[in-house]
């Protein structure tokens, strides 16, 4: 049995806001989170500013209402966004028990694991670090969040690099459309870590300056941290709860161009296939899209590949598009759900978000992102792209109710 999939609640925390309202205000006023690292201890602190949430773990634990030991920063960020999504959807404790939870992350609790690595390796060493022994397991954060909220029916973790939380939403939608679940909370969470910074630095795709998506002078991405979750719900479940939807998750597509471990194909093959699949699954034409939230990492490879994919799908009539990563940084596994929330906001407010720091057109593409906040009469359909390492590319299509 195929059912439409509705979005009935959202929650988010990023470097530009602790909740949905604060994130919206920052987007409206061009307030970004880029700056010097203050909380993460790394030798690269002065070299690579990031989009860090300026709240320490003790503050996050209070905000998350978390009790007991062993909560990593990744889990705390996830809980804050997850609980806001639950409140937004108006889910009761009883209804939560019948929900599914699909959460995405790339590194899980490796921030704590790397800090205590040598103590954990020593079999004769004992101490408070033992609470973080298993946190490098990406699934640990999801199990802990599910336990905290009493979610039991379906719990799963997705880790497909930067497309992870978009794929989490696709998995949740598939469960609903097949009739196996009535409600699934989907999203992702990511905390900054030395492991992540070292890894991206080794790839030589970090920029010491504020990133510039789709700009000819782009030199790389800025890392960020954050979390976002969306409540997906079947129509019958939504009607039974007398809940008004925020939007429809009308289409989605995933592809893998298998071109390279970390690079996308120069022909934009994965991007083209994912966007085309999303449009086809929604049953709409390319002309029906009013805004595209691009993956837009500001790396030389991604922007050229994604731009090529956009031109293959839309020709010379690419809708207004932008990357919101200069606001939040690249939040890796959480990027797909964070930008899904921003896409939802674009529909609700009829606004195209600006792509900050753009000045010079890429000659090979000759396309220009939206650089100023633009209010339009209506935004019906928004396409949101999330592309990961290994060629895993995903696109979500959200439609106004």
mmCIF file of C-alpha atoms in Angstrom:
data_model
loop_
_atom_site.group_PDB
_atom_site.id
_atom_site.type_symbol
_atom_site.label_atom_id
_atom_site.label_comp_id
_atom_site.label_asym_id
_atom_site.label_seq_id
_atom_site.Cartn_x
_atom_site.Cartn_y
_atom_site.Cartn_z
ATOM 1 C CA UNK A 1 0.000 0.000 0.000
ATOM 2 C CA UNK A 2 1.495 3.326 -1.066
ATOM 3 C CA UNK A 3 0.841 6.388 1.064
ATOM 4 C CA UNK A 4 1.864 10.003 0.874
ATOM 5 C CA UNK A 5 4.496 11.001 3.414
ATOM 6 C CA UNK A 6 3.877 14.141 5.435
ATOM 7 C CA UNK A 7 6.239 16.184 7.581
ATOM 8 C CA UNK A 8 4.486 17.051 10.843
ATOM 9 C CA UNK A 9 7.316 18.257 13.086
ATOM 10 C CA UNK A 10 10.882 19.558 12.984
ATOM 11 C CA UNK A 11 13.701 20.296 15.411
ATOM 12 C CA UNK A 12 17.154 21.741 14.830
ATOM 13 C CA UNK A 13 20.284 23.062 16.524
ATOM 14 C CA UNK A 14 23.255 24.553 14.656
ATOM 15 C CA UNK A 15 25.914 27.207 15.091
ATOM 16 C CA UNK A 16 23.313 29.818 14.060
ATOM 17 C CA UNK A 17 20.594 28.840 16.499
ATOM 18 C CA UNK A 18 19.563 26.539 19.337
ATOM 19 C CA UNK A 19 16.131 25.842 17.834
ATOM 20 C CA UNK A 20 13.958 26.364 14.762
ATOM 21 C CA UNK A 21 13.055 29.975 15.552
ATOM 22 C CA UNK A 22 16.680 31.031 16.093
ATOM 23 C CA UNK A 23 17.825 29.323 12.900
ATOM 24 C CA UNK A 24 15.116 31.083 10.918
ATOM 25 C CA UNK A 25 16.049 34.454 12.386
ATOM 26 C CA UNK A 26 19.724 33.937 11.498
ATOM 27 C CA UNK A 27 18.904 32.970 7.921
ATOM 28 C CA UNK A 28 16.680 36.009 7.541
ATOM 29 C CA UNK A 29 19.400 38.319 8.853
ATOM 30 C CA UNK A 30 22.465 36.693 7.215
ATOM 31 C CA UNK A 31 23.973 35.724 10.580
ATOM 32 C CA UNK A 32 26.506 32.925 10.068
ATOM 33 C CA UNK A 33 28.306 30.716 12.598
ATOM 34 C CA UNK A 34 31.800 30.856 11.099
ATOM 35 C CA UNK A 35 34.549 31.693 13.587
ATOM 36 C CA UNK A 36 37.469 30.533 15.700
ATOM 37 C CA UNK A 37 37.123 27.261 17.584
ATOM 38 C CA UNK A 38 36.634 27.812 21.323
ATOM 39 C CA UNK A 39 35.561 24.422 22.685
ATOM 40 C CA UNK A 40 37.366 21.802 20.605
ATOM 41 C CA UNK A 41 41.030 21.350 21.496
ATOM 42 C CA UNK A 42 43.012 20.931 18.283
ATOM 43 C CA UNK A 43 46.380 22.030 16.906
ATOM 44 C CA UNK A 44 44.472 23.398 13.910
ATOM 45 C CA UNK A 45 42.434 25.848 16.001
ATOM 46 C CA UNK A 46 44.144 28.891 14.506
ATOM 47 C CA UNK A 47 44.360 27.457 10.996
ATOM 48 C CA UNK A 48 40.810 26.327 10.301
ATOM 49 C CA UNK A 49 37.908 28.267 11.798
ATOM 50 C CA UNK A 50 34.670 26.276 11.869
ATOM 51 C CA UNK A 51 30.985 26.738 12.581
ATOM 52 C CA UNK A 52 31.012 25.650 16.227
ATOM 53 C CA UNK A 53 28.037 25.711 18.588
ATOM 54 C CA UNK A 54 29.236 27.920 21.450
ATOM 55 C CA UNK A 55 27.744 25.785 24.221
ATOM 56 C CA UNK A 56 29.828 23.370 26.253
ATOM 57 C CA UNK A 57 28.726 19.825 26.951
ATOM 58 C CA UNK A 58 27.436 20.673 30.427
ATOM 59 C CA UNK A 59 25.145 23.318 28.955
ATOM 60 C CA UNK A 60 24.000 20.957 26.220
ATOM 61 C CA UNK A 61 23.241 18.252 28.781
ATOM 62 C CA UNK A 62 20.924 20.614 30.657
ATOM 63 C CA UNK A 63 19.218 21.681 27.426
ATOM 64 C CA UNK A 64 18.780 18.038 26.373
ATOM 65 C CA UNK A 65 17.411 17.016 29.766
ATOM 66 C CA UNK A 66 19.886 14.138 29.743
ATOM 67 C CA UNK A 67 20.499 12.233 32.948
ATOM 68 C CA UNK A 68 23.370 9.917 33.797
ATOM 69 C CA UNK A 69 26.840 9.358 32.324
ATOM 70 C CA UNK A 70 28.000 8.516 28.822
ATOM 71 C CA UNK A 71 26.235 11.165 26.743
ATOM 72 C CA UNK A 72 28.505 12.303 23.926
ATOM 73 C CA UNK A 73 28.261 15.738 22.333
ATOM 74 C CA UNK A 74 26.832 14.095 19.214
ATOM 75 C CA UNK A 75 24.073 12.478 21.276
ATOM 76 C CA UNK A 76 23.311 15.673 23.208
ATOM 77 C CA UNK A 77 22.948 17.731 20.030
ATOM 78 C CA UNK A 78 20.738 15.005 18.603
ATOM 79 C CA UNK A 79 18.528 14.884 21.702
ATOM 80 C CA UNK A 80 17.974 18.645 21.682
ATOM 81 C CA UNK A 81 16.818 18.613 18.064
ATOM 82 C CA UNK A 82 14.893 15.370 18.481
ATOM 83 C CA UNK A 83 12.912 16.622 21.460
ATOM 84 C CA UNK A 84 12.011 19.831 19.615
ATOM 85 C CA UNK A 85 10.779 17.757 16.675
ATOM 86 C CA UNK A 86 8.634 15.656 19.011
ATOM 87 C CA UNK A 87 7.134 18.806 20.570
ATOM 88 C CA UNK A 88 6.597 20.340 17.148
ATOM 89 C CA UNK A 89 4.674 17.262 16.005
ATOM 90 C CA UNK A 90 2.720 17.113 19.252
ATOM 91 C CA UNK A 91 3.579 13.461 19.852
ATOM 92 C CA UNK A 92 2.515 11.973 23.179
ATOM 93 C CA UNK A 93 4.591 9.474 25.154
ATOM 94 C CA UNK A 94 2.234 6.728 24.019
ATOM 95 C CA UNK A 95 2.580 7.743 20.368
ATOM 96 C CA UNK A 96 6.349 7.909 20.698
ATOM 97 C CA UNK A 97 6.472 4.240 21.624
ATOM 98 C CA UNK A 98 5.030 3.322 18.244
ATOM 99 C CA UNK A 99 7.392 5.633 16.313
ATOM 100 C CA UNK A 100 10.531 4.647 14.521
ATOM 101 C CA UNK A 101 13.826 6.506 14.856
ATOM 102 C CA UNK A 102 16.379 6.627 12.056
ATOM 103 C CA UNK A 103 19.397 8.738 12.915
ATOM 104 C CA UNK A 104 22.479 9.491 10.843
ATOM 105 C CA UNK A 105 26.051 10.263 11.808
ATOM 106 C CA UNK A 106 29.508 9.829 10.341
ATOM 107 C CA UNK A 107 31.743 9.739 13.404
ATOM 108 C CA UNK A 108 29.280 9.216 16.267
ATOM 109 C CA UNK A 109 30.983 9.817 19.601
ATOM 110 C CA UNK A 110 34.529 9.781 18.309
ATOM 111 C CA UNK A 111 35.125 13.222 19.853
ATOM 112 C CA UNK A 112 35.053 11.626 23.299
ATOM 113 C CA UNK A 113 36.731 8.414 22.173
ATOM 114 C CA UNK A 114 39.737 10.242 20.705
ATOM 115 C CA UNK A 115 40.115 12.309 23.878
ATOM 116 C CA UNK A 116 40.317 9.157 25.999
ATOM 117 C CA UNK A 117 41.967 6.887 23.441
ATOM 118 C CA UNK A 118 45.165 6.051 25.296
ATOM 119 C CA UNK A 119 43.354 5.489 28.579
ATOM 120 C CA UNK A 120 40.918 3.141 26.840
ATOM 121 C CA UNK A 121 43.815 1.198 25.287
ATOM 122 C CA UNK A 122 45.407 0.603 28.686
ATOM 123 C CA UNK A 123 43.779 -2.469 30.332
ATOM 124 C CA UNK A 124 45.141 -1.402 33.722
ATOM 125 C CA UNK A 125 43.607 2.074 33.562
ATOM 126 C CA UNK A 126 40.248 2.834 35.160
ATOM 127 C CA UNK A 127 38.248 6.033 35.495
ATOM 128 C CA UNK A 128 35.391 8.193 34.242
ATOM 129 C CA UNK A 129 36.616 7.719 30.674
ATOM 130 C CA UNK A 130 35.122 4.198 30.722
ATOM 131 C CA UNK A 131 31.672 5.636 30.030
ATOM 132 C CA UNK A 132 32.877 6.531 26.517
ATOM 133 C CA UNK A 133 34.477 3.175 25.647
ATOM 134 C CA UNK A 134 31.783 2.250 23.095
ATOM 135 C CA UNK A 135 30.922 5.685 21.773
ATOM 136 C CA UNK A 136 32.988 5.388 18.576
ATOM 137 C CA UNK A 137 30.305 2.973 17.381
ATOM 138 C CA UNK A 138 28.105 5.173 15.129
ATOM 139 C CA UNK A 139 24.956 3.382 16.285
ATOM 140 C CA UNK A 140 25.528 4.121 19.971
ATOM 141 C CA UNK A 141 24.096 7.644 19.749
ATOM 142 C CA UNK A 142 20.870 6.450 18.145
ATOM 143 C CA UNK A 143 20.308 3.657 20.664
ATOM 144 C CA UNK A 144 20.872 6.069 23.519
ATOM 145 C CA UNK A 145 18.456 8.655 22.107
ATOM 146 C CA UNK A 146 15.834 5.976 21.524
ATOM 147 C CA UNK A 147 16.247 4.713 25.093
ATOM 148 C CA UNK A 148 15.951 8.249 26.475
ATOM 149 C CA UNK A 149 12.652 8.886 24.674
ATOM 150 C CA UNK A 150 11.262 5.371 24.994
ATOM 151 C CA UNK A 151 11.275 4.622 21.262
ATOM 152 C CA UNK A 152 11.275 0.858 20.812
ATOM 153 C CA UNK A 153 9.501 -0.228 17.639
ATOM 154 C CA UNK A 154 12.152 0.579 15.033
ATOM 155 C CA UNK A 155 15.636 1.998 15.669
ATOM 156 C CA UNK A 156 18.276 2.327 12.957
ATOM 157 C CA UNK A 157 21.474 4.229 12.176
ATOM 158 C CA UNK A 158 22.530 5.392 8.716
ATOM 159 C CA UNK A 159 26.107 6.306 7.848
ATOM 160 C CA UNK A 160 26.681 7.132 4.175
ATOM 161 C CA UNK A 161 28.955 10.145 4.697
ATOM 162 C CA UNK A 162 27.405 13.521 3.841
ATOM 163 C CA UNK A 163 24.215 12.064 2.361
ATOM 164 C CA UNK A 164 23.447 10.182 5.593
ATOM 165 C CA UNK A 165 20.497 12.105 7.028
ATOM 166 C CA UNK A 166 18.902 12.552 3.605
ATOM 167 C CA UNK A 167 19.093 8.774 3.266
ATOM 168 C CA UNK A 168 17.645 8.403 6.767
ATOM 169 C CA UNK A 169 14.620 10.379 5.575
ATOM 170 C CA UNK A 170 14.360 8.229 2.473
ATOM 171 C CA UNK A 171 14.428 5.074 4.573
ATOM 172 C CA UNK A 172 11.742 6.451 6.870
ATOM 173 C CA UNK A 173 9.574 7.450 3.917
ATOM 174 C CA UNK A 174 9.924 3.961 2.418
ATOM 175 C CA UNK A 175 8.737 2.388 5.679
ATOM 176 C CA UNK A 176 5.678 4.638 5.702
ATOM 177 C CA UNK A 177 4.850 4.210 2.026
ATOM 178 C CA UNK A 178 5.024 0.424 2.410
ATOM 179 C CA UNK A 179 2.593 0.558 5.336
ATOM 180 C CA UNK A 180 5.117 -0.892 7.783
ATOM 181 C CA UNK A 181 5.274 2.238 9.954
ATOM 182 C CA UNK A 182 2.870 5.098 10.624
ATOM 183 C CA UNK A 183 5.427 7.544 12.026
ATOM 184 C CA UNK A 184 9.211 7.696 11.741
ATOM 185 C CA UNK A 185 11.477 10.419 13.127
ATOM 186 C CA UNK A 186 14.421 10.891 10.794
ATOM 187 C CA UNK A 187 17.510 13.077 10.793
ATOM 188 C CA UNK A 188 21.120 13.287 11.796
ATOM 189 C CA UNK A 189 23.578 14.672 14.308
ATOM 190 C CA UNK A 190 27.265 15.527 14.175
ATOM 191 C CA UNK A 191 29.794 17.055 16.570
ATOM 192 C CA UNK A 192 33.113 18.553 15.552
ATOM 193 C CA UNK A 193 36.138 16.397 16.330
ATOM 194 C CA UNK A 194 39.879 16.346 15.778
ATOM 195 C CA UNK A 195 39.414 13.197 13.716
ATOM 196 C CA UNK A 196 37.160 15.059 11.263
ATOM 197 C CA UNK A 197 39.358 18.134 10.997
ATOM 198 C CA UNK A 198 42.496 16.023 10.522
ATOM 199 C CA UNK A 199 40.797 13.923 7.881
ATOM 200 C CA UNK A 200 39.514 16.804 5.783
ATOM 201 C CA UNK A 201 42.819 18.595 6.186
ATOM 202 C CA UNK A 202 44.583 15.505 4.826
ATOM 203 C CA UNK A 203 42.298 15.698 1.798
ATOM 204 C CA UNK A 204 43.323 19.357 1.421
ATOM 205 C CA UNK A 205 39.724 20.565 1.086
ATOM 206 C CA UNK A 206 39.461 22.818 4.151
ATOM 207 C CA UNK A 207 39.428 26.596 3.689
ATOM 208 C CA UNK A 208 41.009 28.844 6.308
ATOM 209 C CA UNK A 209 38.676 31.610 5.130
ATOM 210 C CA UNK A 210 34.889 31.731 4.996
ATOM 211 C CA UNK A 211 33.769 29.271 2.312
ATOM 212 C CA UNK A 212 32.488 30.495 -1.076
ATOM 213 C CA UNK A 213 30.139 27.981 -2.740
ATOM 214 C CA UNK A 214 29.982 28.095 -6.554
ATOM 215 C CA UNK A 215 32.581 30.868 -6.643
ATOM 216 C CA UNK A 216 35.582 30.644 -8.956
ATOM 217 C CA UNK A 217 37.897 31.488 -6.010
ATOM 218 C CA UNK A 218 36.574 28.687 -3.780
ATOM 219 C CA UNK A 219 39.260 26.767 -1.895
ATOM 220 C CA UNK A 220 37.324 24.317 0.243
ATOM 221 C CA UNK A 221 34.742 23.839 2.922
ATOM 222 C CA UNK A 222 34.294 24.961 6.531
ATOM 223 C CA UNK A 223 33.299 22.221 8.967
ATOM 224 C CA UNK A 224 30.330 22.653 11.276
ATOM 225 C CA UNK A 225 28.299 20.781 13.853
ATOM 226 C CA UNK A 226 24.615 20.424 14.546
ATOM 227 C CA UNK A 227 21.555 18.221 14.387
ATOM 228 C CA UNK A 228 18.086 18.200 12.867
ATOM 229 C CA UNK A 229 15.167 15.774 12.904
ATOM 230 C CA UNK A 230 11.891 15.682 11.009
ATOM 231 C CA UNK A 231 8.783 13.711 11.940
ATOM 232 C CA UNK A 232 7.490 11.807 8.912
ATOM 233 C CA UNK A 233 3.947 10.561 9.130
ATOM 234 C CA UNK A 234 1.401 8.704 7.048
ATOM 235 C CA UNK A 235 -1.790 10.476 6.056
ATOM 236 C CA UNK A 236 -3.968 8.144 8.093
ATOM 237 C CA UNK A 237 -1.860 8.671 11.213
ATOM 238 C CA UNK A 238 -1.853 12.425 10.742
ATOM 239 C CA UNK A 239 -5.629 12.567 10.256
ATOM 240 C CA UNK A 240 -6.249 10.391 13.311
ATOM 241 C CA UNK A 241 -4.241 12.887 15.389
ATOM 242 C CA UNK A 242 -5.944 15.893 13.770
ATOM 243 C CA UNK A 243 -2.480 17.212 12.957
ATOM 244 C CA UNK A 244 -1.892 19.780 10.200
ATOM 245 C CA UNK A 245 1.191 18.945 8.107
ATOM 246 C CA UNK A 246 4.086 21.320 7.496
ATOM 247 C CA UNK A 247 4.839 19.923 4.037
ATOM 248 C CA UNK A 248 4.913 16.733 1.983
ATOM 249 C CA UNK A 249 8.033 14.703 1.326
ATOM 250 C CA UNK A 250 6.859 14.156 -2.207
ATOM 251 C CA UNK A 251 9.932 12.642 -3.818
ATOM 252 C CA UNK A 252 13.439 11.383 -3.273
ATOM 253 C CA UNK A 253 16.256 9.733 -5.139
ATOM 254 C CA UNK A 254 19.600 8.121 -4.393
ATOM 255 C CA UNK A 255 22.384 7.152 -6.771
ATOM 256 C CA UNK A 256 26.026 6.204 -6.628
ATOM 257 C CA UNK A 257 28.336 7.179 -9.456
ATOM 258 C CA UNK A 258 31.184 5.085 -7.914
ATOM 259 C CA UNK A 259 33.657 7.473 -9.524
ATOM 260 C CA UNK A 260 36.117 7.926 -6.639
ATOM 261 C CA UNK A 261 36.423 7.427 -2.892
ATOM 262 C CA UNK A 262 36.025 11.143 -2.133
ATOM 263 C CA UNK A 263 35.361 12.930 -5.451
ATOM 264 C CA UNK A 264 32.236 13.248 -7.564
ATOM 265 C CA UNK A 265 32.304 12.539 -11.272
ATOM 266 C CA UNK A 266 33.145 15.549 -13.467
ATOM 267 C CA UNK A 267 30.026 14.812 -15.529
ATOM 268 C CA UNK A 268 27.818 15.200 -12.446
ATOM 269 C CA UNK A 269 26.446 11.704 -13.027
ATOM 270 C CA UNK A 270 25.406 10.987 -9.446
ATOM 271 C CA UNK A 271 23.845 14.427 -8.991
ATOM 272 C CA UNK A 272 21.942 14.092 -12.254
ATOM 273 C CA UNK A 273 20.604 10.639 -11.401
ATOM 274 C CA UNK A 274 19.593 11.542 -7.832
ATOM 275 C CA UNK A 275 17.754 14.715 -8.850
ATOM 276 C CA UNK A 276 16.063 12.988 -11.775
ATOM 277 C CA UNK A 277 14.933 10.126 -9.540
ATOM 278 C CA UNK A 278 13.512 12.581 -6.983
ATOM 279 C CA UNK A 279 11.526 14.398 -9.669
ATOM 280 C CA UNK A 280 10.282 11.151 -11.188
ATOM 281 C CA UNK A 281 9.201 9.687 -7.843
ATOM 282 C CA UNK A 282 7.217 12.853 -7.142
ATOM 283 C CA UNK A 283 5.736 12.827 -10.617
ATOM 284 C CA UNK A 284 6.651 16.423 -11.400
ATOM 285 C CA UNK A 285 8.686 18.086 -14.120
ATOM 286 C CA UNK A 286 11.904 20.021 -13.615
ATOM 287 C CA UNK A 287 10.004 23.208 -14.444
ATOM 288 C CA UNK A 288 7.868 22.767 -11.314
ATOM 289 C CA UNK A 289 10.815 23.327 -8.936
ATOM 290 C CA UNK A 290 11.034 26.894 -7.557
ATOM 291 C CA UNK A 291 14.150 26.585 -5.397
ATOM 292 C CA UNK A 292 17.121 24.264 -5.007
ATOM 293 C CA UNK A 293 19.051 23.972 -1.766
ATOM 294 C CA UNK A 294 22.337 22.834 -3.278
ATOM 295 C CA UNK A 295 24.901 20.651 -1.555
ATOM 296 C CA UNK A 296 27.362 23.452 -2.349
ATOM 297 C CA UNK A 297 30.390 22.582 -0.224
ATOM 298 C CA UNK A 298 32.686 25.163 -1.899
ATOM 299 C CA UNK A 299 35.215 22.503 -2.839
ATOM 300 C CA UNK A 300 36.576 22.643 -6.367
ATOM 301 C CA UNK A 301 35.250 19.199 -7.230
ATOM 302 C CA UNK A 302 31.794 19.289 -5.648
ATOM 303 C CA UNK A 303 30.612 22.625 -6.982
ATOM 304 C CA UNK A 304 31.756 21.888 -10.513
ATOM 305 C CA UNK A 305 30.206 18.418 -10.456
ATOM 306 C CA UNK A 306 26.931 19.550 -8.866
ATOM 307 C CA UNK A 307 26.683 22.536 -11.189
ATOM 308 C CA UNK A 308 27.146 20.231 -14.173
ATOM 309 C CA UNK A 309 24.420 17.975 -12.793
ATOM 310 C CA UNK A 310 22.083 20.955 -12.380
ATOM 311 C CA UNK A 311 22.624 21.964 -15.991
ATOM 312 C CA UNK A 312 21.956 18.407 -17.158
ATOM 313 C CA UNK A 313 18.631 18.325 -15.317
ATOM 314 C CA UNK A 314 17.412 21.892 -15.818
ATOM 315 C CA UNK A 315 19.267 23.028 -18.930
ATOM 316 C CA UNK A 316 19.590 26.787 -19.163
ATOM 317 C CA UNK A 317 16.571 27.319 -16.904
ATOM 318 C CA UNK A 318 18.017 26.400 -13.511
ATOM 319 C CA UNK A 319 15.666 27.610 -10.747
ATOM 320 C CA UNK A 320 17.012 29.938 -8.051
ATOM 321 C CA UNK A 321 19.561 27.934 -6.077
ATOM 322 C CA UNK A 322 21.885 28.534 -3.154
ATOM 323 C CA UNK A 323 24.048 26.786 -0.594
ATOM 324 C CA UNK A 324 23.370 27.452 3.088
ATOM 325 C CA UNK A 325 26.707 25.955 4.171
ATOM 326 C CA UNK A 326 28.361 29.381 4.689
ATOM 327 C CA UNK A 327 25.796 29.826 7.485
ATOM 328 C CA UNK A 328 26.300 26.500 9.298
ATOM 329 C CA UNK A 329 29.449 25.001 7.847
ATOM 330 C CA UNK A 330 29.365 21.498 6.429
ATOM 331 C CA UNK A 331 27.729 19.425 9.144
ATOM 332 C CA UNK A 332 28.482 16.144 7.338
ATOM 333 C CA UNK A 333 25.882 13.486 8.204
ATOM 334 C CA UNK A 334 23.526 16.101 9.656
ATOM 335 C CA UNK A 335 23.643 18.322 6.557
ATOM 336 C CA UNK A 336 20.779 16.599 4.736
ATOM 337 C CA UNK A 337 18.255 16.975 7.558
ATOM 338 C CA UNK A 338 19.440 20.468 8.538
ATOM 339 C CA UNK A 339 19.004 21.633 4.960
ATOM 340 C CA UNK A 340 15.681 19.793 4.706
ATOM 341 C CA UNK A 341 14.483 21.998 7.583
ATOM 342 C CA UNK A 342 15.790 25.082 5.757
ATOM 343 C CA UNK A 343 14.019 23.929 2.588
ATOM 344 C CA UNK A 344 10.821 23.534 4.581
ATOM 345 C CA UNK A 345 11.267 27.066 5.916
ATOM 346 C CA UNK A 346 11.701 28.303 2.346
ATOM 347 C CA UNK A 347 8.321 26.800 1.456
ATOM 348 C CA UNK A 348 6.591 28.175 4.547
ATOM 349 C CA UNK A 349 8.005 31.697 4.191
ATOM 350 C CA UNK A 350 8.182 31.805 0.353
ATOM 351 C CA UNK A 351 11.840 32.789 0.618
ATOM 352 C CA UNK A 352 14.947 31.792 -1.321
ATOM 353 C CA UNK A 353 17.946 31.745 1.005
ATOM 354 C CA UNK A 354 21.085 33.596 -0.091
ATOM 355 C CA UNK A 355 24.391 31.945 -0.924
ATOM 356 C CA UNK A 356 26.912 34.017 1.023
ATOM 357 C CA UNK A 357 30.324 35.124 -0.276
ATOM 358 C CA UNK A 358 29.672 34.625 -3.995
ATOM 359 C CA UNK A 359 31.452 37.080 -6.309
ATOM 360 C CA UNK A 360 33.035 35.285 -9.285
ATOM 361 C CA UNK A 361 31.278 32.962 -11.719
ATOM 362 C CA UNK A 362 32.862 29.593 -12.485
ATOM 363 C CA UNK A 363 33.659 29.882 -16.227
ATOM 364 C CA UNK A 364 32.974 26.214 -16.969
ATOM 365 C CA UNK A 365 29.455 26.539 -15.548
ATOM 366 C CA UNK A 366 28.441 30.169 -16.017
ATOM 367 C CA UNK A 367 25.720 29.830 -13.392
ATOM 368 C CA UNK A 368 25.033 32.238 -10.530
ATOM 369 C CA UNK A 369 23.498 31.257 -7.176
ATOM 370 C CA UNK A 370 21.017 33.469 -5.390
ATOM 371 C CA UNK A 371 23.117 35.970 -3.425
ATOM 372 C CA UNK A 372 20.409 38.017 -1.698
ATOM 373 C CA UNK A 373 17.423 37.010 0.377
ATOM 374 C CA UNK A 374 14.539 36.823 -2.070
ATOM 375 C CA UNK A 375 10.858 36.815 -1.194
ATOM 376 C CA UNK A 376 8.635 35.349 -3.899
ATOM 377 C CA UNK A 377 4.883 34.949 -4.296
ATOM 378 C CA UNK A 378 4.935 31.191 -3.744
ATOM 379 C CA UNK A 379 7.324 28.276 -3.398
ATOM 380 C CA UNK A 380 5.575 25.012 -4.100
ATOM 381 C CA UNK A 381 8.444 22.573 -4.656
ATOM 382 C CA UNK A 382 11.981 22.622 -3.225
ATOM 383 C CA UNK A 383 14.763 20.232 -4.158
ATOM 384 C CA UNK A 384 17.482 19.641 -1.549
ATOM 385 C CA UNK A 385 20.766 17.930 -2.492
ATOM 386 C CA UNK A 386 23.130 15.982 -0.236
ATOM 387 C CA UNK A 387 26.164 14.327 -1.770
ATOM 388 C CA UNK A 388 28.542 12.046 0.118
ATOM 389 C CA UNK A 389 31.957 10.461 -0.250
ATOM 390 C CA UNK A 390 32.071 7.293 -2.298
ATOM 391 C CA UNK A 391 29.702 8.876 -4.815
ATOM 392 C CA UNK A 392 26.578 8.416 -2.653
ATOM 393 C CA UNK A 393 24.245 11.166 -3.860
ATOM 394 C CA UNK A 394 20.746 11.911 -2.593
ATOM 395 C CA UNK A 395 18.049 14.443 -3.406
ATOM 396 C CA UNK A 396 14.874 15.198 -1.473
ATOM 397 C CA UNK A 397 11.837 16.948 -2.931
ATOM 398 C CA UNK A 398 9.526 18.786 -0.550
ATOM 399 C CA UNK A 399 6.146 20.135 -1.606
ATOM 400 C CA UNK A 400 3.809 22.649 -0.007
ATOM 401 C CA UNK A 401 0.544 21.272 1.334
#
